[in-house]
Amino acid sequence: MNDAVPELSSAPAPRSRARVRAPELVGKGGWLNTGGTQYSLADLRGRIVVLDFWTFCCINCLHVLDELRELEEKHRDTVVIIGVHSPKFVHEAEHAAVVDAVERYGVEHPVLDDPELATWKQYAVRAWPTLVVIDPEGYVVAQHAGEGHAHAIAALVEELEAEHEAKGTLHRGAGPYVAPEPVATDLRFPGKALLLPSGNFLVSDTTRHQLVELAADGESVVRRIGSGKKGFGPDAFNEPQGLALLDEHTVIVADTVNHALRAVDLASGAVSTVAGTGRQWWQGSPDSGPALEVDLSSPWDVAVFGGKVWIAMAGVHQLWTYDPQAGTVAVAAGTTNEGLVDGPGAEAWFAQPSGLAATEERLWVADSETSALRYVDPDGHVHTAVGTGLFDFGHRDGEAGQALFQHPLGVTALPDGSVAVADTYNHALRRYDPATGEVTTLATDLREPSDAVLVGEDIVVVESARHRLTRLRLPEEAVRVESVAHRTQRAATEVAGGRLALDVIFQAPAGQKLDTRYGPSTRLLVSATPPELLAAGAGAGTDLARELVLNPEVTEGVLHVSAMAASCDDPAGGTSRSETGGEYPACHVHQQDWGVPVRVAEGGTDRLPLVLAGMDAPTA
């Protein structure tokens, strides 16, 4: 989600590191997962602290939560991971919503709720997710933005353990994490629902890693599918979400954290894998081919459209298809760049598509991070019905060009050609009518609705944060709602007009070097909203340093920066061995997208540093 160096360092990190005194941890919402204890940095002295700046809407943040689990377990007596929850959306600043998210995503470390972004600002963070490492003496020693840094942090932790053990400044022992009490409910943060041919409902019980079949009343449990323990075996799921009926006997499941599609036989309840390897897709991996040989990335929803199963691939901001006849998968739309761009599928940009609904003529898409409702036509072109981009959201009815949603996760086709939108962070069910171009509100006071299914004249809504299905009669008249509009809380960076030096800082982790075996190992893509903001410097390249020229007639906007760097173990410093005895370097991809609001102002900066990995040390 979304934030070359003057000199791009590919050499192993030196033993002496730049150290900056870590600012205090401050958050108006207080601490979670600590049994009520409030902490300061002084309380954590002697431990290695990893700050994880995250927000619960962000799929990349959820990926990093999983990346950190092994580190958390292996170094539990020396490392304290602290999630600093830093909201993008207004709803994410609600303390109760943060409490829900911590449980929903199985966060097993302390979390500081920072609704006003106080600690975010003190650490000069520019992107979700960002990881900051603080040594046992209270100094910042590393910063990483985006995904793919767990290996580098693990290596740094081992160095810090050895260094501070020798100095006597490392204190081992139990950490501050206190597990919350479990709550007994039939469903726990359900994600999606499906009406079965029998009239029963199948619900993805996401947090409990199961599917639950409910009777037609939407309440009585008929059976559970899956053991309830996260896994990738024949009786296990890992935070499943979307459901689609392939035929009267088979349901396709978006098994989100397993990065896979599963098939469930309705008669027996047997589960099989039909697409994905269980590994997360990374840049450079194949994006088409035999379905069981191609990696996927956090599939969030599925729908049958045009004879294929379409996949909302939230983790890479794309739509993919699975062809059950050919047994193949392929990208159908999206470039992996995060944003809102319409056009042919190969040129379109999405931002965490999370809900799908198919009619004969359109595949509707709830594009959550742009708070948008979009659709794909039969020719594969992408169109936006409602929504303007990554930073504008709210609850506003009326003409589609000025209507606003807030992080919608679901969309449902209605019989009259309109669609109902599960407007998740507005706690509402909304309606868009293509015939009139109008957006209205059907119902409010729904707690984080994430999906809905049509049952006769009723619509059954998945109220995720109330852990239930709620049946509503489709109203004939809209609900009157006072309009509100928001922008993300991040303050704009004040920049000088004219030339702006963009520096993406990447320092290969100790013992690694840039992977140049097959050409350039770095990539940089820059664009802007509005496009006229950039007079020069837009486009793709391989240098992580670039001079941008801002248009003097555009005084504010958003710079979109996407960076990638690949590093491998340095053979000079040791190698890994393959099972056949041959030597090979283990390689890692580091990547991040930034959306940086900027405002031209007198005295503004003429340099914009974005840390991918390392520490920024600007030249004088």
Coordinates of C-alpha atoms in Angstrom, one line a residue:
M1 CA 0.0 0.0 0.0
N2 CA 0.9 3.4 -0.3
D3 CA 6.0 5.6 0.4
A4 CA 18.4 5.8 -6.5
V5 CA 19.8 6.8 -3.8
P6 CA 22.6 9.3 -4.5
E7 CA 24.8 6.1 -4.1
L8 CA 23.0 2.8 -4.2
S9 CA 24.9 0.5 -1.7
S10 CA 25.1 -3.1 -2.6
A11 CA 27.9 -4.0 -0.2
P12 CA 27.4 -5.7 3.1
A13 CA 26.4 -3.3 5.8
P14 CA 29.3 -2.1 7.9
R15 CA 29.6 -3.1 11.5
S16 CA 29.2 0.5 12.7
R17 CA 25.6 1.6 12.1
A18 CA 24.0 5.0 12.0
R19 CA 22.0 5.3 15.2
V20 CA 19.3 7.8 15.9
R21 CA 17.6 8.1 19.3
A22 CA 14.1 6.6 19.0
P23 CA 11.2 9.0 19.7
E24 CA 8.7 8.0 22.4
L25 CA 5.7 5.9 21.6
V26 CA 2.6 7.9 21.9
G27 CA -1.0 7.0 20.9
K28 CA -4.2 8.5 22.1
G29 CA -6.0 5.1 21.9
G30 CA -3.6 3.4 24.3
W31 CA -2.2 -0.1 24.3
L32 CA -3.8 -3.4 23.3
N33 CA -2.7 -7.0 24.1
T34 CA -0.8 -5.9 27.2
G35 CA -3.4 -6.7 29.9
G36 CA -4.1 -3.0 30.4
T37 CA -0.5 -2.0 31.0
Q38 CA 0.7 1.2 29.3
Y39 CA 4.4 1.1 28.0
S40 CA 7.1 3.6 27.2
L41 CA 10.4 3.0 25.4
A42 CA 12.2 3.1 28.7
D43 CA 10.1 0.0 29.8
L44 CA 11.4 -1.8 26.8
R45 CA 15.1 -1.0 27.2
G46 CA 17.3 -4.0 26.9
R47 CA 15.1 -5.6 24.3
I48 CA 15.2 -5.4 20.5
V49 CA 12.1 -3.5 19.5
V50 CA 10.5 -3.8 16.0
L51 CA 7.8 -1.2 15.3
D52 CA 5.3 -2.3 12.7
F53 CA 3.4 0.7 11.4
W54 CA 0.2 -0.7 10.0
T55 CA -3.4 -0.1 9.3
F56 CA -6.0 -2.8 9.1
C57 CA -7.4 -2.0 5.7
C58 CA -4.0 -2.6 4.1
I59 CA -3.4 -6.0 2.4
N60 CA 0.4 -5.4 2.4
C61 CA 0.3 -4.8 6.2
L62 CA -1.5 -8.1 6.6
H63 CA 1.2 -9.8 4.6
V64 CA 3.8 -8.3 6.9
L65 CA 2.0 -9.6 9.9
D66 CA 2.4 -13.1 8.6
E67 CA 6.1 -12.4 7.6
L68 CA 6.9 -11.5 11.2
R69 CA 5.3 -14.5 12.9
E70 CA 8.4 -16.7 12.6
L71 CA 10.7 -13.9 13.9
E72 CA 8.3 -13.3 16.7
E73 CA 8.3 -17.0 17.8
K74 CA 12.0 -17.6 17.3
H75 CA 13.2 -14.6 19.2
R76 CA 10.4 -14.2 21.8
D77 CA 12.8 -13.7 24.7
T78 CA 14.8 -10.9 23.0
V79 CA 12.5 -9.2 20.5
V80 CA 9.4 -7.2 21.2
I81 CA 7.2 -6.5 18.1
I82 CA 4.9 -3.6 18.6
G83 CA 2.2 -2.8 16.1
V84 CA 1.7 0.9 15.8
H85 CA -1.8 1.2 14.3
S86 CA -1.8 4.3 12.1
P87 CA -5.2 4.8 10.3
K88 CA -5.8 5.8 6.7
F89 CA -9.6 5.8 6.9
V90 CA -11.8 7.6 9.5
H91 CA -13.3 4.3 10.6
E92 CA -9.8 2.9 11.3
A93 CA -9.4 5.7 13.9
E94 CA -12.2 4.2 16.0
H95 CA -10.7 2.3 19.0
A96 CA -13.3 -0.4 18.9
A97 CA -12.5 -1.1 15.3
V98 CA -8.8 -1.5 16.1
V99 CA -9.7 -3.9 18.9
D100 CA -11.7 -5.9 16.4
A101 CA -8.9 -5.9 13.9
V102 CA -6.3 -7.1 16.4
E103 CA -8.5 -10.2 17.1
R104 CA -9.6 -10.6 13.4
Y105 CA -6.0 -10.9 12.2
G106 CA -4.6 -12.9 15.1
V107 CA -2.1 -10.2 16.2
E108 CA 0.0 -11.8 18.9
H109 CA 2.0 -8.8 20.1
P110 CA 1.3 -5.5 21.8
V111 CA -0.4 -2.8 19.6
L112 CA -0.3 0.9 20.2
D113 CA -3.5 2.6 18.9
D114 CA -2.3 5.9 17.4
P115 CA -5.5 7.4 15.8
E116 CA -3.9 10.9 15.4
L117 CA -0.7 9.6 13.8
A118 CA 1.5 11.1 16.5
T119 CA 4.1 8.3 16.5
W120 CA 3.8 8.0 12.7
K121 CA 4.9 11.6 12.4
Q122 CA 7.6 11.4 15.0
Y123 CA 9.2 8.5 13.1
A124 CA 8.7 10.3 9.7
V125 CA 6.8 7.3 8.3
R126 CA 5.5 7.7 4.8
A127 CA 4.0 4.4 3.9
W128 CA 2.0 1.4 5.2
P129 CA 3.6 -0.9 6.1
T130 CA 6.9 0.4 7.6
L131 CA 9.1 -1.5 10.0
V132 CA 11.5 0.3 12.3
V133 CA 14.2 -1.6 14.3
I134 CA 15.3 -0.1 17.7
D135 CA 18.3 -1.6 19.5
P136 CA 18.4 -2.5 23.2
E137 CA 19.9 1.0 24.0
G138 CA 16.9 2.8 22.4
Y139 CA 18.4 3.8 19.1
V140 CA 16.8 3.4 15.6
V141 CA 19.2 1.2 13.6
A142 CA 17.1 0.3 10.5
Q143 CA 13.9 1.2 8.6
H144 CA 12.1 -0.8 5.9
A145 CA 9.0 0.0 3.9
G146 CA 6.8 -2.6 2.2
E147 CA 7.0 -6.3 2.1
G148 CA 9.8 -8.8 1.8
H149 CA 12.1 -7.6 4.6
A150 CA 11.7 -10.4 7.2
H151 CA 14.9 -12.1 6.3
A152 CA 16.9 -8.8 6.6
I153 CA 15.4 -8.0 10.0
A154 CA 16.1 -11.6 11.2
A155 CA 19.7 -11.2 10.3
L156 CA 19.9 -7.8 11.9
V157 CA 18.3 -9.2 15.1
E158 CA 20.9 -11.9 15.4
E159 CA 23.7 -9.3 15.0
L160 CA 22.1 -7.1 17.6
E161 CA 21.7 -10.1 20.0
A162 CA 25.4 -10.9 19.7
E163 CA 26.5 -7.3 20.0
H164 CA 24.4 -6.4 23.0
E165 CA 24.9 -9.7 24.8
A166 CA 28.7 -9.0 24.7
K167 CA 28.1 -5.4 25.9
G168 CA 25.7 -6.6 28.7
T169 CA 22.9 -4.4 27.4
L170 CA 20.6 -7.3 26.2
H171 CA 18.0 -8.4 28.7
R172 CA 16.2 -11.7 28.0
G173 CA 12.9 -12.7 29.4
A174 CA 9.1 -12.8 28.8
G175 CA 7.7 -10.0 26.7
P176 CA 4.8 -7.7 27.4
Y177 CA 2.2 -9.6 25.3
V178 CA -1.0 -10.7 27.1
A179 CA -3.5 -12.7 25.1
P180 CA -7.1 -11.5 25.2
E181 CA -9.9 -13.8 26.4
P182 CA -11.5 -15.7 23.6
V183 CA -15.2 -15.0 22.8
A184 CA -17.7 -17.8 22.0
T185 CA -20.0 -17.1 19.0
D186 CA -21.1 -19.3 16.1
L187 CA -19.4 -17.0 13.6
R188 CA -16.3 -14.9 14.3
F189 CA -15.7 -12.0 11.8
P190 CA -17.3 -13.8 8.9
G191 CA -16.2 -12.6 5.5
K192 CA -18.4 -13.7 2.6
A193 CA -21.7 -15.7 2.1
L194 CA -23.2 -17.8 -0.6
L195 CA -26.8 -19.0 -1.1
L196 CA -26.7 -22.7 -1.8
P197 CA -29.1 -24.6 -4.1
S198 CA -30.6 -26.1 -0.9
G199 CA -31.6 -22.7 0.4
N200 CA -29.0 -22.8 3.1
F201 CA -26.1 -20.4 3.4
L202 CA -22.4 -21.1 3.2
V203 CA -20.4 -18.5 5.1
S204 CA -16.6 -18.1 5.3
D205 CA -15.9 -18.0 9.1
T206 CA -12.7 -16.2 8.4
T207 CA -11.0 -15.8 11.8
R208 CA -11.8 -19.4 12.7
H209 CA -10.4 -20.7 9.4
Q210 CA -13.6 -22.6 8.5
L211 CA -16.7 -22.6 6.3
V212 CA -20.0 -22.8 8.1
E213 CA -23.2 -23.9 6.6
L214 CA -26.2 -22.2 8.1
A215 CA -29.9 -23.2 7.7
A216 CA -32.2 -21.0 5.7
D217 CA -32.9 -18.9 8.9
G218 CA -29.3 -17.7 8.7
E219 CA -28.6 -18.7 12.3
S220 CA -28.8 -22.4 12.9
V221 CA -25.5 -24.2 12.3
V222 CA -25.9 -27.2 10.0
R223 CA -22.2 -28.2 9.7
R224 CA -18.6 -26.9 9.7
I225 CA -16.1 -27.6 6.9
G226 CA -12.5 -27.5 8.0
S227 CA -10.8 -28.3 11.2
G228 CA -10.7 -24.7 12.5
K229 CA -6.9 -24.8 12.7
K230 CA -5.1 -22.7 10.1
G231 CA -3.3 -24.8 7.5
F232 CA -3.2 -25.9 3.9
G233 CA -4.2 -29.6 4.3
P234 CA -7.3 -31.3 3.0
D235 CA -9.2 -30.3 6.2
A236 CA -7.8 -26.8 6.7
F237 CA -8.1 -23.2 5.5
N238 CA -6.3 -20.0 6.4
E239 CA -8.6 -17.0 6.7
P240 CA -10.9 -17.9 3.8
Q241 CA -13.0 -15.2 2.2
G242 CA -14.8 -15.3 -1.2
L243 CA -17.2 -18.1 -2.3
A244 CA -18.7 -18.9 -5.7
L245 CA -20.9 -21.7 -6.9
L246 CA -19.1 -23.4 -9.8
D247 CA -21.9 -25.9 -10.3
E248 CA -24.7 -27.4 -8.1
H249 CA -22.1 -29.7 -6.4
T250 CA -19.0 -27.5 -6.1
V251 CA -18.1 -24.3 -4.4
I252 CA -14.8 -22.4 -5.2
V253 CA -13.3 -20.7 -2.1
A254 CA -10.8 -17.9 -2.1
D255 CA -8.5 -19.2 0.6
T256 CA -6.9 -15.9 1.2
V257 CA -3.8 -16.4 3.5
N258 CA -3.1 -19.7 1.8
H259 CA -2.8 -17.8 -1.5
A260 CA -4.9 -20.4 -3.2
L261 CA -8.3 -21.4 -4.6
R262 CA -9.9 -24.4 -3.0
A263 CA -12.9 -26.5 -4.2
V264 CA -15.5 -27.9 -1.7
D265 CA -17.7 -30.9 -2.6
L266 CA -21.0 -29.9 -1.1
A267 CA -22.1 -33.5 -0.7
S268 CA -19.1 -34.8 1.2
G269 CA -17.5 -31.6 2.4
A270 CA -14.2 -32.7 0.9
V271 CA -11.7 -29.9 0.2
S272 CA -9.2 -29.9 -2.7
T273 CA -6.8 -27.3 -4.1
V274 CA -7.6 -26.1 -7.7
A275 CA -5.2 -23.1 -8.0
G276 CA -2.2 -21.8 -6.2
T277 CA 0.8 -23.3 -4.5
G278 CA 0.4 -22.0 -1.0
R279 CA 3.2 -19.5 -1.7
Q280 CA 2.7 -15.8 -2.2
W281 CA 3.2 -14.3 -5.7
W282 CA 6.1 -11.9 -6.1
Q283 CA 7.2 -9.7 -8.9
G284 CA 9.0 -11.8 -11.5
S285 CA 7.0 -14.9 -10.8
P286 CA 4.9 -16.4 -13.6
D287 CA 1.4 -14.8 -13.9
S288 CA -0.2 -17.5 -16.1
G289 CA 0.0 -21.2 -16.6
P290 CA -1.1 -24.5 -15.0
A291 CA -3.2 -23.4 -12.0
L292 CA -1.5 -25.6 -9.5
E293 CA 2.0 -24.4 -10.5
V294 CA 1.4 -20.6 -10.3
D295 CA 1.6 -18.6 -7.1
L296 CA -1.3 -16.4 -6.1
S297 CA -1.5 -13.4 -3.7
S298 CA -4.3 -13.0 -1.2
P299 CA -7.3 -13.8 -3.4
W300 CA -10.2 -12.1 -1.6
D301 CA -13.3 -12.9 -3.7
V302 CA -14.4 -15.1 -6.6
A303 CA -17.2 -14.9 -9.2
V304 CA -18.1 -16.9 -12.3
F305 CA -18.2 -14.5 -15.4
G306 CA -17.9 -15.4 -19.0
G307 CA -17.3 -19.1 -18.3
K308 CA -14.4 -18.6 -16.0
V309 CA -13.8 -18.0 -12.3
W310 CA -12.7 -14.4 -11.8
I311 CA -10.4 -13.7 -8.8
A312 CA -10.1 -10.4 -6.9
M313 CA -6.4 -10.7 -6.3
A314 CA -6.2 -8.2 -3.5
G315 CA -2.6 -8.8 -2.8
V316 CA -1.3 -7.5 -6.1
H317 CA -4.1 -5.2 -7.1
Q318 CA -5.3 -7.3 -10.1
L319 CA -8.1 -9.5 -11.4
W320 CA -7.1 -13.0 -12.5
T321 CA -9.1 -15.8 -14.0
Y322 CA -9.2 -19.5 -13.3
D323 CA -10.3 -21.7 -16.2
P324 CA -11.7 -24.9 -14.6
Q325 CA -11.8 -26.7 -18.0
A326 CA -8.2 -26.0 -18.9
G327 CA -6.9 -26.0 -15.4
T328 CA -5.1 -22.7 -15.9
V329 CA -4.8 -19.3 -14.4
A330 CA -4.0 -15.9 -16.0
V331 CA -4.0 -12.2 -15.3
A332 CA -7.1 -10.6 -16.7
A333 CA -6.7 -7.0 -15.6
G334 CA -4.4 -4.8 -13.7
T335 CA -0.7 -4.0 -13.8
T336 CA 0.1 -4.5 -10.1
N337 CA 0.4 -0.7 -9.7
E338 CA -2.0 0.6 -7.0
G339 CA -4.4 3.3 -8.0
L340 CA -7.5 4.0 -10.1
V341 CA -6.9 3.9 -13.9
D342 CA -9.5 2.8 -16.4
G343 CA -9.0 1.3 -19.9
P344 CA -8.1 -2.0 -21.4
G345 CA -7.4 -4.7 -18.8
A346 CA -3.7 -4.8 -19.4
E347 CA -3.4 -1.0 -18.7
A348 CA -5.9 -0.6 -15.8
W349 CA -4.9 0.0 -12.2
F350 CA -6.8 -1.4 -9.1
A351 CA -6.3 -0.9 -5.4
Q352 CA -7.0 -4.0 -3.4
P353 CA -10.1 -5.4 -5.2
S354 CA -12.1 -7.2 -2.6
G355 CA -15.6 -7.9 -3.9
L356 CA -17.0 -9.3 -7.1
A357 CA -20.5 -9.8 -8.6
A358 CA -21.3 -11.0 -12.1
T359 CA -24.2 -10.3 -14.4
E360 CA -24.4 -11.3 -18.1
E361 CA -22.9 -7.9 -19.2
R362 CA -20.7 -6.8 -16.4
L363 CA -18.4 -8.0 -13.7
W364 CA -18.8 -5.6 -10.8
V365 CA -15.8 -4.9 -8.6
A366 CA -15.6 -3.4 -5.1
D367 CA -12.2 -1.7 -5.3
S368 CA -11.6 -1.1 -1.6
E369 CA -8.6 1.1 -1.3
T370 CA -9.9 3.6 -3.8
S371 CA -13.4 3.4 -2.2
A372 CA -14.7 2.7 -5.7
L373 CA -17.2 0.7 -7.5
R374 CA -15.9 -0.5 -10.9
Y375 CA -16.8 -3.0 -13.6
V376 CA -15.3 -5.0 -16.4
D377 CA -17.2 -5.3 -19.7
P378 CA -17.3 -8.3 -21.9
D379 CA -14.4 -7.0 -24.0
G380 CA -12.2 -6.8 -20.9
H381 CA -12.2 -3.0 -20.5
V382 CA -12.3 -1.6 -17.0
H383 CA -14.6 1.3 -16.1
T384 CA -15.2 3.3 -12.9
A385 CA -18.9 3.9 -11.9
V386 CA -18.2 5.6 -8.5
G387 CA -14.9 6.7 -6.9
T388 CA -12.1 9.1 -7.6
G389 CA -8.9 7.6 -6.1
L390 CA -6.8 6.5 -3.1
F391 CA -7.3 9.5 -0.9
D392 CA -11.0 10.6 -1.1
F393 CA -13.7 8.8 0.7
G394 CA -16.9 9.4 2.7
H395 CA -20.6 8.9 2.7
R396 CA -22.3 11.0 0.1
D397 CA -25.3 10.0 -2.0
G398 CA -26.4 11.5 -5.3
E399 CA -24.9 11.7 -8.8
A400 CA -22.2 9.0 -9.2
G401 CA -19.5 11.6 -10.2
Q402 CA -19.6 13.1 -6.7
A403 CA -20.8 10.2 -4.6
L404 CA -18.5 8.7 -2.0
F405 CA -17.9 5.3 -0.4
Q406 CA -15.5 4.3 2.4
H407 CA -13.5 1.1 1.8
P408 CA -16.3 -1.1 0.3
L409 CA -15.6 -4.9 0.5
G410 CA -18.7 -6.4 -1.2
V411 CA -21.0 -5.9 -4.2
T412 CA -24.3 -7.7 -5.0
A413 CA -26.2 -7.7 -8.3
L414 CA -29.9 -6.8 -7.9
P415 CA -32.7 -8.0 -10.2
D416 CA -33.4 -4.5 -11.7
G417 CA -29.8 -4.1 -13.0
S418 CA -28.6 -2.0 -10.1
V419 CA -26.1 -3.2 -7.5
A420 CA -25.9 -3.2 -3.7
V421 CA -22.6 -2.2 -2.2
A422 CA -21.4 -3.4 1.2
D423 CA -19.9 0.0 2.2
T424 CA -17.9 -1.5 4.9
Y425 CA -16.3 1.4 6.8
N426 CA -19.5 3.5 6.5
H427 CA -21.4 0.6 8.2
A428 CA -24.0 0.9 5.4
L429 CA -25.6 -0.9 2.5
R430 CA -25.6 1.4 -0.6
R431 CA -27.1 1.1 -4.1
Y432 CA -25.9 2.3 -7.4
D433 CA -28.3 2.4 -10.4
P434 CA -26.6 2.5 -13.8
A435 CA -29.8 3.6 -15.4
T436 CA -30.0 6.8 -13.5
G437 CA -26.3 7.2 -12.4
E438 CA -27.4 7.7 -8.8
V439 CA -26.1 6.4 -5.5
T440 CA -28.5 6.0 -2.6
T441 CA -28.3 4.4 0.9
L442 CA -30.4 1.3 1.5
A443 CA -29.6 0.7 5.2
T444 CA -27.3 2.0 8.0
D445 CA -26.2 0.8 11.4
L446 CA -24.6 -2.3 10.0
R447 CA -21.3 -3.1 11.7
E448 CA -18.6 -3.6 9.0
P449 CA -20.8 -5.2 6.3
S450 CA -18.5 -7.2 4.0
D451 CA -20.9 -9.0 1.7
A452 CA -24.6 -9.5 0.9
V453 CA -26.7 -12.1 -0.9
L454 CA -30.2 -11.8 -2.4
V455 CA -32.9 -14.1 -1.1
G456 CA -36.2 -13.5 -2.8
E457 CA -37.3 -9.9 -1.8
D458 CA -34.8 -9.8 1.0
I459 CA -31.1 -9.2 1.1
V460 CA -29.0 -11.0 3.7
V461 CA -26.0 -8.9 4.9
V462 CA -22.8 -10.3 6.4
E463 CA -22.2 -8.1 9.4
S464 CA -18.6 -9.0 10.0
A465 CA -18.0 -7.1 13.2
R466 CA -21.3 -8.3 14.7
H467 CA -20.4 -11.9 13.8
R468 CA -23.8 -12.6 12.1
L469 CA -26.0 -12.6 9.1
T470 CA -28.7 -9.9 9.1
R471 CA -31.8 -10.1 6.9
L472 CA -33.3 -6.9 5.5
R473 CA -36.2 -6.3 3.3
L474 CA -35.1 -4.4 0.2
P475 CA -36.5 -0.9 0.8
E476 CA -38.6 1.0 -1.8
E477 CA -37.2 4.3 -0.6
A478 CA -33.7 5.3 0.2
V479 CA -32.5 6.2 3.7
R480 CA -31.6 9.9 4.1
V481 CA -28.1 10.3 5.3
E482 CA -26.2 13.5 6.0
S483 CA -23.3 13.8 3.5
V484 CA -19.7 13.6 4.8
A485 CA -16.5 13.7 2.8
H486 CA -13.0 12.9 4.0
R487 CA -9.4 12.8 2.9
T488 CA -6.7 10.6 4.4
Q489 CA -5.3 12.2 7.6
R490 CA -1.7 12.2 6.3
A491 CA -0.4 15.8 6.0
A492 CA 0.9 16.8 2.6
T493 CA 4.7 17.1 2.2
E494 CA 5.5 20.7 1.4
V495 CA 7.8 20.9 -1.6
A496 CA 9.5 23.7 -3.5
G497 CA 8.2 24.4 -7.0
G498 CA 10.1 23.2 -10.0
R499 CA 12.8 20.5 -9.6
L500 CA 12.4 17.8 -6.9
A501 CA 15.0 15.2 -6.3
L502 CA 13.4 11.8 -5.6
D503 CA 15.6 9.4 -3.8
V504 CA 14.5 5.8 -3.0
I505 CA 17.0 4.6 -0.4
F506 CA 17.9 0.9 -0.6
Q507 CA 20.8 -0.7 1.2
A508 CA 21.2 -4.4 0.6
P509 CA 21.1 -6.3 4.0
A510 CA 24.4 -7.4 5.5
G511 CA 25.8 -10.4 3.6
Q512 CA 23.8 -9.6 0.4
K513 CA 24.3 -7.8 -2.8
L514 CA 22.1 -6.5 -5.6
D515 CA 21.1 -9.4 -8.0
T516 CA 22.4 -8.2 -11.4
R517 CA 22.7 -11.7 -13.0
Y518 CA 19.8 -11.1 -15.4
G519 CA 20.0 -7.3 -15.8
P520 CA 19.1 -4.4 -13.5
S521 CA 18.0 -5.4 -10.1
T522 CA 16.0 -2.3 -9.3
R523 CA 12.9 -0.7 -10.8
L524 CA 11.2 2.6 -10.2
L525 CA 7.8 3.7 -11.6
V526 CA 6.5 7.3 -11.0
S527 CA 3.2 8.9 -11.8
A528 CA 0.9 11.5 -10.3
T529 CA -2.6 12.5 -9.6
P530 CA -3.5 14.6 -11.3
P531 CA -1.1 13.6 -14.1
E532 CA -0.5 17.3 -14.9
L533 CA 1.3 17.6 -11.5
L534 CA 4.5 16.2 -13.2
A535 CA 6.0 18.2 -16.0
A536 CA 8.8 15.7 -16.2
G537 CA 10.0 12.6 -14.5
A538 CA 7.0 10.3 -14.9
G539 CA 7.4 6.7 -16.2
A540 CA 9.4 3.6 -15.5
G541 CA 13.2 3.2 -15.1
T542 CA 15.8 1.2 -13.3
D543 CA 17.6 4.0 -11.4
L544 CA 16.3 4.6 -7.9
A545 CA 17.2 8.2 -8.1
R546 CA 15.3 10.5 -10.4
E547 CA 14.8 14.3 -10.9
L548 CA 11.2 15.3 -11.1
V549 CA 9.9 18.6 -12.4
L550 CA 6.6 19.8 -10.9
N551 CA 4.2 21.8 -13.0
P552 CA 4.1 25.4 -11.6
E553 CA 0.4 25.6 -12.5
V554 CA -0.5 22.6 -10.2
T555 CA -0.1 23.4 -6.6
E556 CA -1.0 20.1 -5.0
G557 CA -1.6 16.5 -5.7
V558 CA -0.3 13.0 -5.0
L559 CA 3.0 11.4 -6.3
H560 CA 2.7 7.7 -6.9
V561 CA 6.0 5.9 -6.5
S562 CA 6.5 2.2 -6.9
A563 CA 10.0 0.7 -6.2
M564 CA 11.5 -2.8 -6.3
A565 CA 14.9 -4.1 -5.5
A566 CA 16.2 -7.7 -5.6
S567 CA 19.1 -8.8 -3.5
C568 CA 20.9 -12.1 -3.1
D569 CA 23.3 -13.7 -0.7
D570 CA 26.8 -12.7 -1.5
P571 CA 28.8 -15.8 -2.4
A572 CA 31.9 -14.1 -1.0
G573 CA 30.2 -14.2 2.4
G574 CA 28.8 -17.8 2.2
T575 CA 26.2 -19.6 0.1
S576 CA 23.3 -21.8 0.5
R577 CA 23.2 -25.4 -0.8
S578 CA 20.5 -27.0 -3.0
E579 CA 19.2 -30.5 -2.3
T580 CA 21.4 -31.8 -5.1
G581 CA 24.5 -30.4 -3.6
G582 CA 24.9 -27.4 -5.9
E583 CA 25.4 -24.0 -4.5
Y584 CA 23.0 -21.1 -5.2
P585 CA 22.4 -17.7 -3.7
A586 CA 19.1 -17.2 -1.8
C587 CA 17.4 -14.1 -3.3
H588 CA 14.8 -11.8 -1.9
V589 CA 12.5 -9.2 -3.5
H590 CA 11.9 -5.9 -1.6
Q591 CA 9.0 -3.8 -2.9
Q592 CA 6.7 -0.9 -1.9
D593 CA 4.2 1.5 -3.4
W594 CA 4.0 5.0 -1.9
G595 CA 1.2 7.6 -2.4
V596 CA 2.8 10.8 -1.2
P597 CA 0.5 13.9 -0.9
V598 CA 2.5 17.0 -1.8
R599 CA 1.8 20.7 -1.7
V600 CA 3.9 23.4 -3.4
A601 CA 4.9 26.0 -0.8
E602 CA 7.5 28.6 -0.3
G603 CA 10.4 27.1 1.6
G604 CA 9.4 23.6 0.8
T605 CA 11.9 20.8 0.4
D606 CA 13.6 20.1 -2.9
R607 CA 14.4 16.5 -2.0
L608 CA 11.9 13.7 -1.3
P609 CA 13.6 10.6 0.3
L610 CA 11.6 7.4 0.5
V611 CA 13.3 4.6 2.5
L612 CA 12.8 1.1 1.0
A613 CA 15.5 -0.4 3.2
G614 CA 18.2 1.2 5.3
M615 CA 18.7 4.6 6.8
D616 CA 18.5 8.0 4.9
A617 CA 21.8 9.9 5.1
P618 CA 21.3 12.9 2.7
T619 CA 24.3 14.5 1.4
A620 CA 25.0 18.1 2.4

